[in-house]
Coordinates of C-alpha atoms in Angstrom, one line a residue:
Chain A
M27 CA 103.6 15.6 75.6
S28 CA 103.5 16.4 79.3
G29 CA 103.0 20.1 78.6
L30 CA 99.5 19.2 77.5
V31 CA 98.4 18.8 81.1
A32 CA 98.6 22.6 81.6
L33 CA 96.8 23.4 78.3
P34 CA 93.2 23.5 79.6
L35 CA 94.3 25.9 82.3
V36 CA 96.2 28.1 79.9
V37 CA 93.2 28.2 77.5
M38 CA 90.8 29.2 80.3
L39 CA 93.1 31.9 81.8
A40 CA 93.8 33.4 78.3
S41 CA 90.1 33.6 77.4
S42 CA 89.2 35.1 80.8
V43 CA 91.9 37.8 80.3
A44 CA 90.7 38.5 76.8
A45 CA 87.1 38.7 77.9
L46 CA 88.1 41.0 80.8
A47 CA 89.8 43.4 78.3
F48 CA 86.5 43.8 76.4
L49 CA 84.3 44.3 79.5
R50 CA 82.3 47.1 77.9
Y51 CA 81.4 45.1 74.8
P52 CA 79.1 42.3 75.7
K53 CA 79.0 40.9 72.1
I54 CA 82.8 40.6 71.9
Q55 CA 82.8 39.0 75.4
E56 CA 80.3 36.4 74.2
A57 CA 82.4 35.6 71.2
I58 CA 85.5 35.3 73.3
A59 CA 83.9 33.1 75.9
L60 CA 82.4 30.8 73.3
T61 CA 85.7 30.5 71.5
G62 CA 87.5 29.8 74.8
M63 CA 85.1 27.0 75.7
V64 CA 85.3 25.4 72.3
A65 CA 89.1 25.6 72.6
L66 CA 88.8 24.0 76.1
V67 CA 86.7 21.1 74.7
G68 CA 89.4 20.6 72.1
A69 CA 92.2 20.7 74.7
A70 CA 90.3 18.3 77.0
G71 CA 89.7 16.0 74.0
W72 CA 93.3 15.9 73.2
L73 CA 94.2 15.2 76.9
L74 CA 91.6 12.5 77.0
A75 CA 93.0 10.9 73.8
E76 CA 96.5 10.9 75.2
T77 CA 95.5 9.3 78.5
W78 CA 92.8 7.0 77.1
D79 CA 94.9 3.8 77.0
G80 CA 96.0 4.2 80.6
E81 CA 99.0 6.5 80.4
I82 CA 99.4 9.0 83.2
L83 CA 100.7 12.4 82.1
V84 CA 102.8 14.4 84.6
L85 CA 103.9 18.0 84.4
Q86 CA 106.4 19.4 87.0
A87 CA 105.5 23.1 87.0
G88 CA 108.5 25.4 86.8
N89 CA 110.7 22.3 86.2
W90 CA 110.9 21.8 90.0
P91 CA 111.1 18.1 90.6
A92 CA 108.4 16.3 92.7
P93 CA 107.8 16.3 95.6
F94 CA 109.3 19.8 96.0
G95 CA 107.5 21.7 93.2
I96 CA 103.9 21.7 92.2
T97 CA 102.9 18.7 90.1
L98 CA 100.1 18.6 87.6
V99 CA 98.9 15.0 86.9
A100 CA 96.4 13.8 84.3
D101 CA 95.4 10.2 84.9
L102 CA 92.3 8.9 83.1
F103 CA 89.9 9.9 85.9
A104 CA 91.2 13.5 85.9
S105 CA 91.1 13.7 82.1
I106 CA 87.5 12.5 82.0
M107 CA 86.5 15.1 84.6
V108 CA 88.2 17.9 82.6
M109 CA 86.3 16.8 79.5
L110 CA 83.0 16.9 81.4
A111 CA 83.9 20.3 82.8
A112 CA 84.6 21.5 79.3
I113 CA 81.4 20.2 77.9
V114 CA 79.3 21.7 80.6
G115 CA 81.2 24.9 80.5
L116 CA 80.5 25.2 76.7
A117 CA 76.8 24.3 77.2
A118 CA 76.4 26.9 80.0
T119 CA 78.1 29.6 78.0
M120 CA 75.9 28.9 75.0
Y121 CA 72.8 29.1 77.2
S122 CA 74.1 32.3 78.8
V123 CA 74.3 34.0 75.5
G124 CA 70.6 33.7 75.2
T125 CA 69.7 34.5 78.8
I126 CA 72.1 36.7 80.7
D127 CA 71.3 40.4 80.7
A128 CA 73.7 43.1 79.6
D129 CA 74.1 44.4 83.2
R130 CA 75.5 41.1 84.4
E131 CA 77.7 40.9 81.3
R132 CA 79.2 44.4 82.0
Y133 CA 80.1 43.3 85.5
G134 CA 82.2 40.5 84.2
Y135 CA 79.9 37.5 83.9
Y136 CA 81.9 35.8 81.2
P137 CA 85.4 36.3 82.6
L138 CA 84.1 34.9 85.9
M139 CA 82.6 31.9 84.2
N140 CA 85.9 31.2 82.6
I141 CA 87.8 31.6 85.9
L142 CA 85.3 29.3 87.5
V143 CA 85.9 26.6 84.9
L144 CA 89.6 27.3 85.3
G145 CA 89.4 26.6 89.0
V146 CA 87.4 23.4 88.4
C147 CA 90.0 22.1 85.8
G148 CA 92.8 23.0 88.1
A149 CA 91.3 21.1 91.0
F150 CA 91.0 18.0 88.7
L151 CA 94.5 18.2 87.4
T152 CA 96.6 19.1 90.4
G153 CA 98.8 16.5 92.2
D154 CA 99.4 18.7 95.2
L155 CA 97.2 18.9 98.2
F156 CA 97.8 22.6 99.0
N157 CA 97.5 23.5 95.3
L158 CA 94.1 21.7 95.4
Y159 CA 93.1 24.1 98.2
V160 CA 94.2 27.0 96.0
W161 CA 92.1 25.8 93.0
F162 CA 89.2 25.3 95.3
E163 CA 89.5 28.9 96.4
V164 CA 89.8 30.1 92.8
L165 CA 86.6 28.4 91.8
L166 CA 84.8 29.4 95.0
V167 CA 85.7 33.1 94.7
A168 CA 84.5 33.1 91.1
S169 CA 81.3 31.3 92.1
F170 CA 80.6 33.7 95.0
V171 CA 80.6 36.6 92.6
I172 CA 78.6 34.9 89.9
M173 CA 76.1 33.7 92.6
A174 CA 75.6 37.3 93.9
L175 CA 75.8 39.1 90.6
G176 CA 72.9 41.3 89.8
G177 CA 70.5 39.6 92.1
G178 CA 67.8 40.9 94.4
R179 CA 67.3 40.0 98.0
P180 CA 66.5 36.3 97.8
Q181 CA 69.5 35.7 95.6
M182 CA 71.7 37.6 98.0
E183 CA 70.3 35.5 100.8
G184 CA 71.1 32.3 98.9
A185 CA 74.6 33.5 98.1
L186 CA 75.3 34.4 101.7
K187 CA 74.5 30.9 102.9
Y188 CA 76.6 29.4 100.1
V189 CA 79.5 31.6 101.0
A190 CA 79.4 31.0 104.7
L191 CA 79.2 27.2 104.5
N192 CA 81.9 27.0 101.9
L193 CA 84.2 29.2 104.0
V194 CA 83.7 26.8 107.0
S195 CA 84.6 23.9 104.7
S196 CA 87.7 25.7 103.4
V197 CA 88.9 26.3 107.0
L198 CA 88.5 22.6 107.8
F199 CA 90.2 21.6 104.6
L200 CA 93.1 23.9 105.3
S201 CA 93.4 22.6 108.9
G202 CA 93.6 19.1 107.5
V203 CA 96.3 20.1 105.1
G204 CA 98.2 21.7 108.0
L205 CA 98.0 18.6 110.2
L206 CA 99.0 16.4 107.4
Y207 CA 102.0 18.5 106.6
A208 CA 103.0 18.6 110.2
A209 CA 103.0 14.8 110.4
T210 CA 104.6 14.0 107.0
G211 CA 106.4 17.1 105.8
T212 CA 105.1 16.9 102.3
L213 CA 102.1 18.0 100.3
N214 CA 102.6 16.1 97.1
M215 CA 99.8 13.6 96.9
A216 CA 101.9 10.8 95.5
D217 CA 104.5 11.4 98.2
L218 CA 101.8 11.7 100.9
S219 CA 100.3 8.3 99.8
Q220 CA 103.6 6.6 100.7
R221 CA 104.2 8.6 103.9
V222 CA 100.7 8.0 105.3
A223 CA 101.0 4.3 104.5
E224 CA 104.3 4.2 106.5
A225 CA 102.9 6.3 109.4
E226 CA 102.0 4.6 112.7
A227 CA 98.4 3.5 113.0
D228 CA 97.6 5.5 116.1
G229 CA 94.5 7.2 115.0
Y230 CA 96.1 10.5 114.0
M231 CA 95.8 9.9 110.3
T232 CA 92.2 8.7 110.8
A233 CA 91.4 11.9 112.6
V234 CA 92.9 13.9 109.7
A235 CA 91.0 11.8 107.2
M236 CA 87.7 12.6 109.0
L237 CA 88.6 16.3 108.7
F238 CA 89.0 15.9 105.0
L239 CA 85.8 13.9 104.8
T240 CA 83.9 16.7 106.6
A241 CA 85.5 19.5 104.4
F242 CA 84.8 17.8 101.1
G243 CA 81.5 16.4 102.4
I244 CA 80.3 20.0 102.8
K245 CA 81.4 20.9 99.3
A246 CA 79.9 17.8 97.8
A247 CA 76.7 18.3 99.8
M248 CA 76.8 15.0 101.6
F249 CA 74.5 14.1 104.6
P250 CA 74.3 15.8 107.1
L251 CA 75.9 18.9 105.6
F252 CA 73.8 19.4 102.5
F253 CA 71.3 22.0 103.7
W254 CA 73.2 24.9 102.0
L255 CA 72.6 23.5 98.5
P256 CA 68.8 23.7 98.1
A257 CA 68.9 26.9 100.1
S258 CA 71.1 28.6 97.5
Y259 CA 71.0 27.0 94.1
H260 CA 67.4 27.7 93.3
T261 CA 67.8 31.5 93.6
A262 CA 70.4 31.8 90.8
P263 CA 69.6 32.3 87.1
A264 CA 69.1 29.1 85.0
P265 CA 72.6 28.9 83.4
V266 CA 74.3 29.7 86.6
A267 CA 72.3 27.1 88.5
A268 CA 72.9 24.6 85.8
L269 CA 76.7 25.1 85.8
F270 CA 76.8 24.9 89.6
A271 CA 74.5 22.0 89.8
G272 CA 76.4 20.1 87.2
L273 CA 79.9 20.8 88.2
L274 CA 80.6 22.2 91.6
T275 CA 79.5 19.5 94.0
K276 CA 81.2 17.0 91.8
V277 CA 84.5 18.7 92.4
G278 CA 83.9 17.8 96.1
V279 CA 83.2 14.2 95.1
Y280 CA 86.3 14.2 92.9
A281 CA 88.4 15.4 95.8
L282 CA 86.8 12.8 98.1
I283 CA 87.5 10.0 95.7
R284 CA 91.1 11.2 95.1
V285 CA 92.2 11.5 98.7
F286 CA 90.3 8.3 99.8
T287 CA 91.8 6.2 97.1
L288 CA 95.3 7.7 97.1
I289 CA 96.1 8.9 100.6
F290 CA 93.8 7.6 103.3
T291 CA 93.6 3.9 102.4
T292 CA 95.3 2.6 105.5
D293 CA 92.1 2.1 107.6
V294 CA 89.6 1.3 105.0
G295 CA 87.4 -0.8 107.3
Y296 CA 86.8 2.3 109.5
T297 CA 86.8 5.3 107.1
H298 CA 85.0 3.7 104.2
T299 CA 82.3 2.2 106.4
I300 CA 81.5 5.7 107.6
I301 CA 81.4 6.9 104.0
L302 CA 79.0 4.0 103.2
W303 CA 76.4 5.0 105.7
L304 CA 76.8 8.7 105.0
S305 CA 76.1 7.9 101.3
V306 CA 73.0 5.9 102.1
A307 CA 71.7 8.7 104.4
T308 CA 72.6 11.3 101.6
M309 CA 70.6 9.3 99.0
V310 CA 67.6 8.9 101.2
T311 CA 67.3 12.5 102.6
G312 CA 67.9 13.9 99.2
V313 CA 65.2 12.0 97.5
L314 CA 62.7 12.6 100.3
G315 CA 63.4 16.3 100.0
A316 CA 62.8 16.1 96.3
V317 CA 59.5 14.2 96.7
S318 CA 58.2 16.7 99.2
H319 CA 58.7 19.8 97.1
N320 CA 56.7 21.3 94.3
D321 CA 59.1 23.8 92.8
V322 CA 61.0 22.5 89.7
K323 CA 64.4 24.0 90.7
R324 CA 64.1 22.8 94.3
I325 CA 63.2 19.3 93.3
L326 CA 66.2 19.2 91.0
S327 CA 68.4 20.6 93.8
F328 CA 67.4 17.9 96.2
H329 CA 68.0 15.3 93.5
I330 CA 71.7 16.5 93.3
I331 CA 72.1 15.6 96.9
S332 CA 70.4 12.2 96.5
Q333 CA 72.7 11.4 93.6
I334 CA 75.9 12.5 95.4
G335 CA 75.1 9.6 97.6
Y336 CA 75.3 7.2 94.7
M337 CA 78.7 8.5 93.7
T338 CA 80.2 8.3 97.2
L339 CA 78.6 4.9 97.6
G340 CA 81.0 3.6 94.9
L341 CA 83.9 5.0 96.8
A342 CA 82.7 3.4 100.0
L343 CA 82.4 -0.1 98.5
F344 CA 86.0 0.4 97.3
T345 CA 86.2 -2.2 94.6
P346 CA 87.2 -1.6 90.9
L347 CA 83.7 -2.2 89.7
A348 CA 82.1 0.1 92.3
L349 CA 84.5 2.9 91.5
A350 CA 83.9 2.4 87.8
G351 CA 80.2 2.8 88.6
S352 CA 80.9 6.0 90.5
I353 CA 82.9 7.5 87.7
F354 CA 80.3 6.6 85.1
Y355 CA 77.7 7.9 87.4
I356 CA 79.5 11.2 87.7
G357 CA 79.7 11.6 84.0
H358 CA 76.1 10.7 83.4
H359 CA 75.0 12.9 86.3
I360 CA 76.9 16.0 85.2
I361 CA 75.4 15.9 81.7
V362 CA 71.9 15.0 82.8
K363 CA 71.7 17.4 85.7
T364 CA 73.0 20.4 83.8
N365 CA 70.5 19.7 81.1
L366 CA 67.6 19.4 83.5
F367 CA 68.4 22.9 84.9
F368 CA 68.5 24.3 81.4
I369 CA 65.1 22.8 80.7
A370 CA 63.8 24.2 84.0
G371 CA 64.9 27.6 82.7
V372 CA 63.0 27.1 79.5
I373 CA 59.9 25.9 81.4
R374 CA 60.1 29.0 83.5
R375 CA 60.3 31.1 80.3
L376 CA 57.3 29.5 78.8
G377 CA 55.1 29.0 81.9
G378 CA 56.3 32.0 83.9
S379 CA 57.0 30.0 87.0
Y380 CA 59.0 27.3 88.6
E381 CA 56.0 26.2 90.7
L382 CA 54.3 23.0 89.4
V383 CA 50.9 24.3 90.4
H384 CA 51.1 27.2 87.9
L385 CA 52.5 25.1 85.1
G386 CA 50.8 22.8 82.6
G387 CA 50.0 22.0 79.0
L388 CA 53.5 22.1 77.8
A389 CA 53.4 18.7 76.1
R390 CA 50.7 20.1 73.8
S391 CA 52.2 23.4 73.1
R392 CA 55.9 22.3 73.0
P393 CA 56.1 18.6 72.2
A394 CA 59.7 18.8 71.3
L395 CA 60.6 20.2 74.7
A396 CA 58.6 17.4 76.3
A397 CA 60.7 14.9 74.4
L398 CA 63.9 16.7 75.4
F399 CA 62.9 16.7 79.0
F400 CA 61.9 13.0 78.9
I401 CA 65.5 11.9 78.0
P402 CA 67.5 13.4 80.9
A403 CA 64.6 13.0 83.4
F404 CA 64.2 9.3 82.8
S405 CA 67.9 8.8 82.5
L406 CA 68.2 10.3 85.9
S407 CA 65.7 7.7 87.3
G408 CA 67.7 4.9 85.7
I409 CA 65.4 3.6 83.1
P410 CA 67.2 1.4 80.6
P411 CA 68.6 1.9 78.1
L412 CA 69.4 5.5 79.1
S413 CA 72.8 6.3 80.7
G414 CA 71.6 6.3 84.3
F415 CA 70.7 2.6 84.1
F416 CA 74.2 1.5 83.4
A417 CA 75.6 3.7 86.2
K418 CA 73.1 2.3 88.7
F419 CA 73.5 -1.2 87.4
A420 CA 77.3 -1.1 88.0
L421 CA 76.8 0.2 91.6
V422 CA 74.1 -2.4 92.4
R423 CA 76.2 -5.2 91.2
A424 CA 79.2 -4.0 93.2
A425 CA 77.0 -3.7 96.3
A426 CA 75.8 -7.2 95.8
E427 CA 79.3 -8.6 95.3
E428 CA 80.4 -6.9 98.5
G429 CA 77.4 -8.3 100.4
E430 CA 76.0 -4.8 101.3
F431 CA 72.4 -5.8 100.9
V432 CA 71.0 -3.0 103.1
A433 CA 72.7 -0.4 100.9
L434 CA 71.5 -2.2 97.8
A435 CA 68.0 -2.1 99.0
F436 CA 68.3 1.7 99.6
V437 CA 69.8 2.2 96.1
L438 CA 66.8 0.5 94.5
G439 CA 64.2 2.2 96.7
V440 CA 65.7 5.7 96.1
G441 CA 65.7 4.9 92.4
L442 CA 62.0 4.3 92.6
L443 CA 61.4 7.6 94.4
T444 CA 63.5 9.4 91.9
L445 CA 61.3 8.1 89.2
L446 CA 58.3 9.2 91.1
S447 CA 59.4 12.8 91.4
M448 CA 60.5 13.0 87.8
T449 CA 57.1 11.7 86.7
K450 CA 55.6 14.3 89.0
I451 CA 57.4 17.1 87.0
F452 CA 56.5 15.5 83.7
V453 CA 52.8 15.1 84.6
E454 CA 52.4 18.5 86.2
A455 CA 54.4 20.7 83.8
F456 CA 53.8 18.9 80.6
L457 CA 50.7 16.6 80.6
K458 CA 48.1 18.3 82.8
P459 CA 46.0 20.9 81.0
A460 CA 47.3 24.5 81.2
S461 CA 46.1 26.3 84.3
G462 CA 44.9 29.3 82.2
E463 CA 47.1 31.9 84.0
A464 CA 50.0 31.6 81.6
P465 CA 51.9 34.9 81.0
A466 CA 50.4 37.1 78.3
A467 CA 53.5 37.1 76.2
P468 CA 55.8 34.2 77.0
A469 CA 59.5 34.9 76.3
S470 CA 60.1 32.5 73.5
P471 CA 63.3 30.4 73.9
G472 CA 65.6 30.4 70.8
F473 CA 68.6 28.7 69.3
W474 CA 70.9 29.4 72.3
H475 CA 68.5 27.6 74.6
Y476 CA 67.7 24.6 72.5
A477 CA 71.2 24.0 71.1
P478 CA 72.8 23.1 74.4
I479 CA 69.7 21.2 75.6
G480 CA 69.6 19.2 72.4
G481 CA 73.4 18.6 72.5
L482 CA 73.4 17.3 76.1
A483 CA 70.3 15.2 75.4
A484 CA 72.1 13.6 72.4
L485 CA 75.2 13.0 74.7
T486 CA 72.9 11.3 77.2
L487 CA 71.6 9.0 74.4
V488 CA 75.1 8.2 73.3
L489 CA 76.2 7.4 76.8
G490 CA 73.2 5.0 77.0
F491 CA 73.0 3.3 73.7
A492 CA 76.8 3.1 73.1
A493 CA 77.8 2.7 76.7
E494 CA 80.5 0.1 76.1
P495 CA 83.5 2.3 75.4
F496 CA 82.6 4.7 78.2
L497 CA 82.2 1.9 80.7
S498 CA 85.5 0.4 79.7
A499 CA 87.1 3.9 80.1
A500 CA 85.5 4.2 83.6
T501 CA 86.8 0.7 84.4
E502 CA 90.3 1.6 83.4
A503 CA 90.1 4.9 85.4
A504 CA 88.9 2.9 88.4
D505 CA 91.7 0.4 88.0
Q506 CA 94.2 3.3 88.1
L507 CA 92.6 4.6 91.3
M508 CA 92.7 1.2 92.9
E509 CA 96.4 0.8 92.1
P510 CA 97.9 4.0 93.4
E511 CA 101.4 2.6 92.7
R512 CA 101.0 3.6 89.0
Y513 CA 100.1 7.2 90.0
I514 CA 103.0 7.3 92.4
A515 CA 105.5 5.9 90.0
A516 CA 104.4 8.4 87.3
V517 CA 104.8 11.4 89.7
L518 CA 107.9 10.5 91.6
G519 CA 109.6 8.4 89.0
E520 CA 110.3 4.7 89.2
P521 CA 111.4 3.5 92.7
Q522 CA 115.2 3.0 92.9
Chain J
M11 CA 100.2 64.6 99.7
R12 CA 101.7 64.5 96.3
F13 CA 105.1 63.8 97.9
L14 CA 103.8 61.0 100.1
A15 CA 101.9 59.3 97.3
S16 CA 105.0 59.4 95.1
L17 CA 107.1 58.1 97.9
L18 CA 104.7 55.2 98.4
L19 CA 104.8 54.4 94.7
V20 CA 108.6 54.4 94.5
A21 CA 108.7 52.2 97.7
S22 CA 106.2 49.8 96.2
V23 CA 108.4 49.3 93.1
F24 CA 111.4 48.8 95.4
L25 CA 109.4 46.1 97.3
L26 CA 108.5 44.4 94.0
W27 CA 112.2 44.5 92.9
R28 CA 113.7 43.1 96.1
G29 CA 111.0 40.5 96.5
H30 CA 112.8 38.2 94.2
N31 CA 115.3 37.1 96.9
E32 CA 114.1 38.9 100.0
P33 CA 110.8 39.6 101.8
G34 CA 108.6 41.7 99.5
G35 CA 107.3 40.9 96.1
G36 CA 104.4 41.6 93.8
F37 CA 101.7 41.2 96.4
A38 CA 103.2 43.4 99.1
G39 CA 104.3 45.9 96.5
G40 CA 100.9 46.0 94.9
L41 CA 99.2 46.6 98.2
M42 CA 101.6 49.6 98.9
A43 CA 101.0 51.0 95.4
A44 CA 97.2 50.7 95.9
S45 CA 97.6 52.5 99.3
A46 CA 99.2 55.4 97.4
F47 CA 96.1 55.8 95.3
V48 CA 93.8 55.4 98.3
L49 CA 95.8 58.2 100.0
H50 CA 95.2 60.3 96.9
A51 CA 91.5 59.5 97.0
L52 CA 91.3 60.4 100.7
A53 CA 92.9 63.7 100.1
L54 CA 91.4 64.7 96.8
G55 CA 88.4 62.4 96.4
P56 CA 87.9 59.2 94.4
D57 CA 87.5 61.0 91.1
G58 CA 91.0 62.5 91.5
A59 CA 92.4 59.1 92.2
R60 CA 90.7 57.7 89.1
R61 CA 92.2 60.5 87.0
A62 CA 95.6 59.9 88.5
L63 CA 95.4 56.2 87.7
R64 CA 94.5 57.1 84.1
V65 CA 93.2 53.6 83.3
S66 CA 90.3 51.7 84.9
P67 CA 91.3 49.2 87.7
L68 CA 89.7 46.4 85.7
F69 CA 92.1 47.2 82.9
L70 CA 94.9 46.8 85.3
I71 CA 93.6 43.3 86.4
A72 CA 93.4 42.2 82.8
T73 CA 96.8 43.5 81.9
G74 CA 98.4 42.0 85.1
L75 CA 96.8 38.5 84.4
G76 CA 98.0 38.7 80.8
I77 CA 101.5 39.5 81.9
A78 CA 101.6 36.7 84.4
L79 CA 100.3 34.3 81.7
L80 CA 102.9 35.5 79.3
A81 CA 105.6 35.0 82.0
A82 CA 104.4 31.5 82.6
L83 CA 104.4 30.7 78.8
I84 CA 107.9 32.0 78.1
G85 CA 109.3 28.8 79.5
V86 CA 107.0 26.7 77.3
M87 CA 108.2 28.5 74.2
A88 CA 111.8 27.6 75.2
G89 CA 110.7 23.9 75.5
D90 CA 110.5 23.7 79.3
P91 CA 107.5 23.0 81.5
I92 CA 105.2 25.8 82.2
L93 CA 106.4 28.5 84.7
T94 CA 110.0 27.5 84.3
G95 CA 112.2 30.5 85.1
H96 CA 114.3 32.1 82.3
W97 CA 116.8 34.9 82.7
V98 CA 118.6 37.3 80.4
T99 CA 121.7 39.2 81.6
L100 CA 121.7 42.9 80.8
D101 CA 124.9 45.0 80.9
T102 CA 123.5 48.4 81.6
P103 CA 125.7 51.2 82.9
G104 CA 125.7 51.3 86.6
A105 CA 124.5 47.7 87.0
E106 CA 126.7 45.1 85.3
N107 CA 125.4 41.6 85.0
L108 CA 121.9 42.6 85.8
K109 CA 119.8 39.4 85.6
V110 CA 116.2 40.0 84.6
G111 CA 114.0 36.9 84.5
T112 CA 110.5 35.6 84.1
P113 CA 109.8 35.4 87.8
L114 CA 110.1 39.2 88.0
L115 CA 107.8 39.5 85.0
F116 CA 105.3 37.2 86.8
D117 CA 105.6 39.3 90.0
A118 CA 105.0 42.5 88.0
G119 CA 101.7 40.9 86.7
V120 CA 100.8 40.1 90.3
Y121 CA 101.6 43.7 91.3
L122 CA 99.2 45.1 88.7
V123 CA 96.4 42.6 89.6
V124 CA 96.7 43.5 93.2
V125 CA 96.5 47.3 92.5
G126 CA 93.5 46.7 90.2
V127 CA 91.6 44.5 92.7
V128 CA 92.2 46.7 95.7
L129 CA 91.2 49.9 93.9
N130 CA 88.2 48.2 92.3
I131 CA 86.9 47.4 95.8
I132 CA 87.9 50.6 97.6
L133 CA 87.1 53.3 95.1
P134 CA 83.4 52.3 94.5
L135 CA 83.0 52.1 98.3
M136 CA 84.3 55.6 98.7
E137 CA 82.1 56.8 95.9
D138 CA 79.0 55.4 97.7
E139 CA 79.4 57.7 100.7

């Protein structure tokens, strides 16, 4: 069933084409986009089921054999990521139905959403480094337009920063690809893995690795190249911010994990130590930024940065347990973070502002919303038995086993500060008495707001209370990453 | 003007056609076709170019993407991986053994997308002035 690997991409392209054909009819577009996302969840579920027991599915596009053609590869890690992208895509589309105005819809909001998710899935599934660059561009171009669509001056300003920094990152990425191709003559990642391992250890490959680290580090918002993220995310409408916050930086993290487990593993002592300290710095600066802000969306944006640090920390420790922790963390984070941005959108609807000073009293007027906020917020802080706890626990244990006690101390300290700033939102927006200047007629959120929030909150609970199967899947995916021989054999065929 | 624009359109289809084995192809052909409409717009105004185009540029993008997707899926229907090339041999008068395949279909999709995208950017800019 290797054709299955391309199914998520075909589904997304088909639904974006269909939605584009009905550009003038927003209602039909909504229906098409929702159908497309449901179909994507189905396709991703099928892919996940096929790869669940550790099988690696490989598709040689155009029937050109690897390493000459473009290969699509679905190992367990990629399948998990596609599933997460599908879930978040569906949730964001549902939320958009209740939020996005007709103007944005007529300018192609839904087709662009589909193309964005198409790019994300493509980046997860490709087994070719240059093809990865192409998918990055697909998702970036779509995200540029969505970011700038229908916005006023502040949104344009945010979009401009976002575009500029991401273009710089793309140039670095492309230079790295060029240098790697010049040295090895191949772009197939499995083939690269073997060639780089055979190359002379003269620092060339390490320099190229650093180029990739910088390029993906910008996209993932790692220290010190994160400043574009809080400057741009908070200006976009809630479903857009949620989709970007949940998915886009994680594509950078995915690319980092992929290239630093498959290709650049020859000088782990050097490269992964750099990643370790960058991760720690990312965690700390992110959480300090979050603690110092009072705008819900900005707090959440800084938390993304802080949590990226946790994910790359698992990569830096470079043990199966640590990578399993990273993968579980990514899954937990994507679901929780998207949900928090949705809830921020609802808070804004009810309270008329993102500023904590102007908010209050929501626990009394909307107890259900308070409960729904409680779940992802405290999961994010790592309170057992919610999903964040297991993710952090795996990372803490891995750090202890590797003897990285300084990093471990930072992990725990940052967790405490995360709890502090989540409590701050909870107290200010929900518990403290209303400030009295609430909008005269609050726009009441409806089914299309609560359904995705409730669904994602339920998923968070499942990830927490029934963590066992997900943890074992993350462990299996991590084992695959730590033994690139299996990936290489699947792509290039068994060695003669 | 009418002569030049038609010439450009014919040349663009020629580029698309020969792009299969020689320099050219859907992207270059599409750019040339778009330049024909831009020339039209420069001479007779963007409204005239839109009338000459008959359909909206966005419709061209959708059609082109649809055609490319179809070309990619023909291989799947035949039981091969996605994007695998398939050819049929036509015996038309004047061109015996003419091989027409899915790569050409894919390129035709690219051609339409490029025309659509370029015009969708340039025509609104001209209308702003």
